Amino acid sequence: MLADLHTHTNASDGQLSPTELLTNAAAAGVDLLAITDHDTISGIAGLDKNIAPDCTVIPGIELSTNWRKIGIHIVGLNIDPDNTTLLAGIMQQQAARLQRSQLIAKKLEKLGFKDTLAGAVKLAGDSIIGRPHFARHLVDSGQVKTMKDAFRKYLGSGKPGDVRDFWAPMEDIIEWIHQAGGSAVLAHPAKYRLTNLKTEELTRAFRDQGGDALELISGKQDPTLTTRLGKLARRCGLLASCGSDFHQPGQPWAVLGEVAALPADCTPVWDNW
Ligand code: AMP
Ligand code: MN
Ligand code: MN
Ligand code: MN
């Protein structure tokens, strides 16, 4: 059973259309595919699931929040896309994204960059706007050399463009997911650059607020990390999830369908679906 429960489309900051994503996932042998765009479910709405009958599509979302002023992502899996509580929450997050993009632009302009809001908005088009669109604009307009540089110097964790205001609190986000019948997953716990102790505190806070599962595997990673996170999930009584966090072809650390098996002593999040 190959499950990839964390992927992006061009509804947010991914490159492929939902149809292309599903086609490619099926070709890669994925049995269970969750589409988890940032703060939107619009990618799932128009998708014809019959194009790949052997690949089950799980409606999902990746919602942004904060914990102790650190930007945290929570994945909602197996959600009812028509649930009104969740839809209202998504609208709130999308309004937050727009406010946030104005502040990001202001901060980038202060650093001397030009046309940042118009440039990012234009690149985003109908997609949900995010920091990658700002980074892409800076690179495309010749103001920064590479996407990597844009994040490392201006938009990444702790840099001026890393604006974390406006997001809904973690407990609200978990509640929306539950109202929509979904499972709340703490996404990529190793990517917040926390100490082991802080990661444990975050995981316990997430569990205490009703969280269901820990994402033990995020793309290509050291098996010892998987083992460590598996133990953490078991200690905290959380289920286990896994995904590539695929955004686009050509990123060897996040390949669609390249997801290692979960540790045998963990309970997969899909067990109770
Ligand atoms: P946002 O959702 O606006 O907060 O933007 C976060 C997204 O930016 C992540 O989901 C990644 O897709 C992307 N991202 C974060 N850090 C980097 C980085 N160092 N290089 C390239 N993309 C990044
Ligand atoms: Mn992303
Ligand atoms: Mn994420
Ligand atoms: Mn993601």
Tab-separated table of C-alpha atoms and ligand atoms in Angstrom:
chain	number	residue	atom	x	y	z
A	1	MET	CA	0.000	0.000	0.000
A	2	LEU	CA	1.716	3.192	-1.223
A	3	ALA	CA	0.285	6.303	0.410
A	4	ASP	CA	1.358	9.843	-0.468
A	5	LEU	CA	-0.669	12.037	1.847
A	6	HIS	CA	0.972	15.437	1.310
A	7	THR	CA	1.096	16.957	-2.198
A	8	HIS	CA	0.572	20.321	-3.883
A	9	THR	CA	-0.988	21.465	-7.171
A	10	ASN	CA	-1.129	24.771	-8.988
A	11	ALA	CA	-4.100	25.672	-6.802
A	12	SER	CA	-1.405	26.824	-4.341
A	13	ASP	CA	2.376	26.772	-4.835
A	14	GLY	CA	2.675	23.529	-6.787
A	15	GLN	CA	3.349	23.344	-10.517
A	16	LEU	CA	1.067	20.583	-11.829
A	17	SER	CA	-2.661	20.798	-12.374
A	18	PRO	CA	-4.715	18.442	-10.176
A	19	THR	CA	-5.319	16.207	-13.213
A	20	GLU	CA	-1.592	16.021	-13.980
A	21	LEU	CA	-0.845	15.302	-10.316
A	22	LEU	CA	-3.327	12.420	-10.162
A	23	THR	CA	-2.130	10.990	-13.492
A	24	ASN	CA	1.507	11.115	-12.377
A	25	ALA	CA	0.722	9.689	-8.944
A	26	ALA	CA	-1.103	6.738	-10.493
A	27	ALA	CA	1.833	6.168	-12.867
A	28	ALA	CA	4.166	6.170	-9.851
A	29	GLY	CA	2.062	3.418	-8.259
A	30	VAL	CA	0.436	5.539	-5.551
A	31	ASP	CA	-2.630	3.769	-4.104
A	32	LEU	CA	-3.733	6.575	-1.798
A	33	LEU	CA	-3.154	10.208	-2.794
A	34	ALA	CA	-4.030	13.221	-0.652
A	35	ILE	CA	-4.049	16.624	-2.337
A	36	THR	CA	-3.101	19.111	0.371
A	37	ASP	CA	-2.750	22.601	-1.053
A	38	HIS	CA	-1.956	25.567	1.192
A	39	ASP	CA	-5.179	27.018	2.604
A	40	THR	CA	-7.352	25.945	-0.340
A	41	ILE	CA	-9.342	22.959	-1.564
A	42	SER	CA	-10.042	24.417	-5.000
A	43	GLY	CA	-7.727	21.862	-6.651
A	44	ILE	CA	-9.936	18.986	-5.565
A	45	ALA	CA	-13.235	20.535	-6.652
A	46	GLY	CA	-12.940	20.110	-10.405
A	47	LEU	CA	-10.874	16.923	-10.417
A	48	ASP	CA	-12.259	13.924	-12.326
A	49	LYS	CA	-11.212	11.042	-10.080
A	50	ASN	CA	-12.177	8.465	-12.725
A	51	ILE	CA	-9.040	9.174	-14.745
A	52	ALA	CA	-7.087	6.943	-12.343
A	53	PRO	CA	-9.408	4.319	-10.840
A	54	ASP	CA	-6.591	2.495	-9.011
A	55	CYS	CA	-5.505	5.603	-7.123
A	56	THR	CA	-7.848	6.748	-4.366
A	57	VAL	CA	-7.937	10.520	-3.934
A	58	ILE	CA	-8.245	11.805	-0.376
A	59	PRO	CA	-9.442	15.411	-0.066
A	60	GLY	CA	-6.953	17.345	2.042
A	61	ILE	CA	-5.537	20.738	2.888
A	62	GLU	CA	-2.408	22.220	4.507
A	63	LEU	CA	-3.309	25.031	6.900
A	64	SER	CA	-0.816	27.540	8.317
A	65	THR	CA	-0.752	28.452	11.994
A	66	ASN	CA	1.650	29.442	14.777
A	67	TRP	CA	2.926	27.808	17.924
A	68	ARG	CA	5.011	30.019	20.214
A	69	LYS	CA	5.511	32.412	17.288
A	70	ILE	CA	6.893	29.623	15.105
A	71	GLY	CA	5.148	29.030	11.770
A	72	ILE	CA	3.569	25.559	11.842
A	73	HIS	CA	1.665	23.609	9.189
A	74	ILE	CA	-1.276	21.330	9.908
A	75	VAL	CA	-2.509	18.943	7.259
A	76	GLY	CA	-6.184	18.011	7.248
A	77	LEU	CA	-6.905	14.649	5.621
A	78	ASN	CA	-10.109	12.955	4.497
A	79	ILE	CA	-12.094	16.162	4.946
A	80	ASP	CA	-15.586	16.842	3.640
A	81	PRO	CA	-14.927	19.667	1.140
A	82	ASP	CA	-18.508	20.909	1.543
A	83	ASN	CA	-18.396	21.377	5.300
A	84	THR	CA	-19.434	24.950	6.084
A	85	THR	CA	-17.258	25.351	9.207
A	86	LEU	CA	-14.180	24.329	7.246
A	87	LEU	CA	-15.138	26.521	4.292
A	88	ALA	CA	-15.526	29.543	6.605
A	89	GLY	CA	-12.129	28.746	8.136
A	90	ILE	CA	-10.536	28.516	4.705
A	91	MET	CA	-11.998	31.927	3.798
A	92	GLN	CA	-10.495	33.332	6.999
A	93	GLN	CA	-7.079	31.879	6.113
A	94	GLN	CA	-7.282	33.229	2.568
A	95	ALA	CA	-8.096	36.714	3.894
A	96	ALA	CA	-5.097	36.308	6.213
A	97	ARG	CA	-2.924	35.435	3.200
A	98	LEU	CA	-3.969	38.610	1.390
A	99	GLN	CA	-3.294	40.827	4.413
A	100	ARG	CA	-0.015	39.038	4.927
A	101	SER	CA	1.076	39.495	1.321
A	102	GLN	CA	0.612	43.267	1.709
A	103	LEU	CA	2.857	43.229	4.766
A	104	ILE	CA	5.432	41.008	3.050
A	105	ALA	CA	5.473	43.450	0.129
A	106	LYS	CA	5.926	46.408	2.472
A	107	LYS	CA	8.884	44.716	4.149
A	108	LEU	CA	10.484	43.799	0.823
A	109	GLU	CA	10.012	47.357	-0.494
A	110	LYS	CA	11.745	48.641	2.630
A	111	LEU	CA	14.729	46.497	1.626
A	112	GLY	CA	14.699	48.258	-1.755
A	113	PHE	CA	12.885	45.680	-3.907
A	114	LYS	CA	10.451	46.880	-6.564
A	115	ASP	CA	6.916	45.975	-7.653
A	116	THR	CA	6.798	43.130	-5.157
A	117	LEU	CA	3.027	42.909	-4.560
A	118	ALA	CA	2.022	43.381	-8.196
A	119	GLY	CA	4.721	40.924	-9.293
A	120	ALA	CA	3.736	38.210	-6.829
A	121	VAL	CA	-0.006	38.681	-7.458
A	122	LYS	CA	0.553	38.395	-11.198
A	123	LEU	CA	2.566	35.190	-10.803
A	124	ALA	CA	0.002	33.693	-8.443
A	125	GLY	CA	-2.860	34.361	-10.863
A	126	ASP	CA	-5.773	32.230	-9.664
A	127	SER	CA	-3.577	30.288	-7.232
A	128	ILE	CA	-3.395	30.979	-3.517
A	129	ILE	CA	-0.579	33.491	-3.050
A	130	GLY	CA	2.415	32.591	-0.908
A	131	ARG	CA	6.058	33.360	-0.298
A	132	PRO	CA	7.182	31.256	-3.303
A	133	HIS	CA	5.397	33.752	-5.592
A	134	PHE	CA	7.345	36.636	-4.024
A	135	ALA	CA	10.572	34.664	-4.356
A	136	ARG	CA	9.832	33.812	-7.999
A	137	HIS	CA	9.105	37.482	-8.778
A	138	LEU	CA	12.401	38.613	-7.207
A	139	VAL	CA	14.271	36.053	-9.327
A	140	ASP	CA	12.341	36.616	-12.578
A	141	SER	CA	12.815	40.396	-12.324
A	142	GLY	CA	16.538	39.986	-11.744
A	143	GLN	CA	16.499	41.411	-8.229
A	144	VAL	CA	17.730	38.175	-6.611
A	145	LYS	CA	19.805	35.406	-8.219
A	146	THR	CA	18.006	32.224	-7.138
A	147	MET	CA	14.879	31.045	-5.302
A	148	LYS	CA	17.213	29.584	-2.697
A	149	ASP	CA	18.812	32.999	-2.137
A	150	ALA	CA	15.395	34.676	-1.984
A	151	PHE	CA	14.346	32.386	0.875
A	152	ARG	CA	17.741	32.303	2.571
A	153	LYS	CA	18.110	36.082	2.697
A	154	TYR	CA	14.637	37.610	2.595
A	155	LEU	CA	11.674	35.231	2.899
A	156	GLY	CA	12.778	32.172	4.871
A	157	SER	CA	12.419	31.466	8.569
A	158	GLY	CA	13.257	34.528	10.680
A	159	LYS	CA	13.838	36.830	7.673
A	160	PRO	CA	11.831	40.048	7.085
A	161	GLY	CA	9.425	38.421	4.606
A	162	ASP	CA	8.616	35.556	6.996
A	163	VAL	CA	5.378	37.167	8.192
A	164	ARG	CA	3.484	34.942	10.606
A	165	ASP	CA	0.758	37.333	11.723
A	166	PHE	CA	-2.890	36.749	10.829
A	167	TRP	CA	-3.098	32.913	10.882
A	168	ALA	CA	-5.873	31.256	12.909
A	169	PRO	CA	-4.842	29.564	16.181
A	170	MET	CA	-3.929	25.876	16.128
A	171	GLU	CA	-6.955	24.775	18.135
A	172	ASP	CA	-9.342	26.480	15.675
A	173	ILE	CA	-7.675	24.769	12.735
A	174	ILE	CA	-7.882	21.335	14.382
A	175	GLU	CA	-11.540	22.036	15.184
A	176	TRP	CA	-12.372	22.979	11.550
A	177	ILE	CA	-10.756	19.750	10.329
A	178	HIS	CA	-12.723	17.703	12.872
A	179	GLN	CA	-15.981	19.471	12.001
A	180	ALA	CA	-15.318	18.382	8.409
A	181	GLY	CA	-14.848	14.779	9.581
A	182	GLY	CA	-11.112	14.829	8.862
A	183	SER	CA	-7.910	13.837	10.625
A	184	ALA	CA	-5.526	16.603	11.769
A	185	VAL	CA	-1.859	15.870	11.084
A	186	LEU	CA	1.128	17.834	12.397
A	187	ALA	CA	3.081	18.316	9.158
A	188	HIS	CA	6.841	17.783	8.728
A	189	PRO	CA	7.830	18.177	12.427
A	190	ALA	CA	11.541	18.060	11.598
A	191	LYS	CA	11.338	21.065	9.269
A	192	TYR	CA	10.773	23.673	11.978
A	193	ARG	CA	14.400	23.428	13.084
A	194	LEU	CA	13.436	22.806	16.707
A	195	THR	CA	15.426	20.911	19.336
A	196	ASN	CA	14.158	17.408	20.164
A	197	LEU	CA	12.705	18.790	23.395
A	198	LYS	CA	10.828	21.592	21.617
A	199	THR	CA	9.571	19.159	18.939
A	200	GLU	CA	8.182	17.008	21.733
A	201	GLU	CA	6.535	20.045	23.370
A	202	LEU	CA	4.983	21.064	20.044
A	203	THR	CA	3.731	17.534	19.422
A	204	ARG	CA	2.194	17.335	22.900
A	205	ALA	CA	0.558	20.754	22.486
A	206	PHE	CA	-0.870	19.582	19.148
A	207	ARG	CA	-2.150	16.355	20.712
A	208	ASP	CA	-3.625	18.216	23.721
A	209	GLN	CA	-5.553	20.477	21.346
A	210	GLY	CA	-7.093	17.428	19.677
A	211	GLY	CA	-4.548	16.628	16.938
A	212	ASP	CA	-4.734	13.092	15.537
A	213	ALA	CA	-1.505	12.201	13.764
A	214	LEU	CA	2.157	13.041	13.271
A	215	GLU	CA	3.700	13.148	9.793
A	216	LEU	CA	6.575	10.725	10.350
A	217	ILE	CA	7.843	10.893	6.793
A	218	SER	CA	8.194	14.034	4.658
A	219	GLY	CA	9.863	13.276	1.365
A	220	LYS	CA	13.343	11.843	1.282
A	221	GLN	CA	14.678	11.599	4.804
A	222	ASP	CA	17.085	9.675	7.005
A	223	PRO	CA	15.441	6.442	8.302
A	224	THR	CA	16.754	7.244	11.788
A	225	LEU	CA	14.555	10.366	11.761
A	226	THR	CA	11.536	8.217	10.868
A	227	THR	CA	12.309	5.895	13.772
A	228	ARG	CA	12.705	8.836	16.164
A	229	LEU	CA	9.424	10.447	15.050
A	230	GLY	CA	7.682	7.061	15.207
A	231	LYS	CA	8.669	6.748	18.861
A	232	LEU	CA	7.461	10.302	19.478
A	233	ALA	CA	4.081	9.529	17.883
A	234	ARG	CA	3.699	6.411	20.023
A	235	ARG	CA	4.691	8.268	23.220
A	236	CYS	CA	2.089	10.930	22.451
A	237	GLY	CA	-0.630	8.496	21.370
A	238	LEU	CA	-0.762	9.865	17.827
A	239	LEU	CA	-1.435	8.057	14.574
A	240	ALA	CA	1.166	8.119	11.777
A	241	SER	CA	1.068	9.874	8.398
A	242	CYS	CA	3.484	10.143	5.490
A	243	GLY	CA	3.862	12.148	2.291
A	244	SER	CA	6.303	13.499	-0.238
A	245	ASP	CA	5.339	17.215	0.083
A	246	PHE	CA	5.646	17.178	-3.700
A	247	HIS	CA	5.492	20.627	-5.357
A	248	GLN	CA	7.039	20.118	-8.794
A	249	PRO	CA	9.110	17.641	-10.809
A	250	GLY	CA	12.872	17.982	-10.495
A	251	GLN	CA	13.117	18.316	-6.712
A	252	PRO	CA	14.868	15.106	-5.657
A	253	TRP	CA	14.010	15.634	-1.982
A	254	ALA	CA	10.261	15.650	-2.684
A	255	VAL	CA	9.369	13.187	-5.435
A	256	LEU	CA	5.709	12.302	-5.978
A	257	GLY	CA	5.088	8.794	-4.629
A	258	GLU	CA	8.570	8.379	-3.161
A	259	VAL	CA	7.470	7.749	0.401
A	260	ALA	CA	9.078	5.102	2.598
A	261	ALA	CA	6.965	2.640	4.579
A	262	LEU	CA	5.747	3.684	8.009
A	263	PRO	CA	7.308	1.868	11.000
A	264	ALA	CA	5.422	-1.375	11.692
A	265	ASP	CA	4.708	-0.398	15.306
A	266	CYS	CA	2.792	2.760	14.335
A	267	THR	CA	-0.892	2.957	13.407
A	268	PRO	CA	-1.463	4.599	10.004
A	269	VAL	CA	-3.785	7.590	10.000
A	270	TRP	CA	-5.942	5.929	7.304
A	271	ASP	CA	-6.739	2.949	9.603
A	272	ASN	CA	-9.913	4.598	10.924
A	273	TRP	CA	-11.181	6.095	7.626
B	1	AMP	P1	3.847	30.301	2.639
B	1	AMP	O1	2.800	29.235	2.472
B	1	AMP	O2	3.500	31.561	1.922
B	1	AMP	O3	4.225	30.529	4.062
B	1	AMP	O4	5.142	29.751	1.903
B	1	AMP	C1	5.724	28.549	2.356
B	1	AMP	C2	6.122	27.689	1.182
B	1	AMP	O5	7.338	28.205	0.641
B	1	AMP	C3	6.436	26.260	1.554
B	1	AMP	O6	5.298	25.459	1.511
B	1	AMP	C4	7.413	25.852	0.474
B	1	AMP	O7	6.709	25.396	-0.649
B	1	AMP	C5	8.115	27.147	0.113
B	1	AMP	N1	9.445	27.255	0.742
B	1	AMP	C6	9.727	27.387	2.038
B	1	AMP	N2	11.064	27.494	2.235
B	1	AMP	C7	11.629	27.429	1.015
B	1	AMP	C8	12.960	27.492	0.534
B	1	AMP	N3	14.004	27.647	1.370
B	1	AMP	N4	13.165	27.398	-0.801
B	1	AMP	C9	12.130	27.249	-1.638
B	1	AMP	N5	10.847	27.188	-1.245
B	1	AMP	C10	10.589	27.276	0.056
B	2	MN	MN	4.501	24.946	-0.400
B	3	MN	MN	4.411	22.719	4.838
B	4	MN	MN	3.303	21.144	1.927
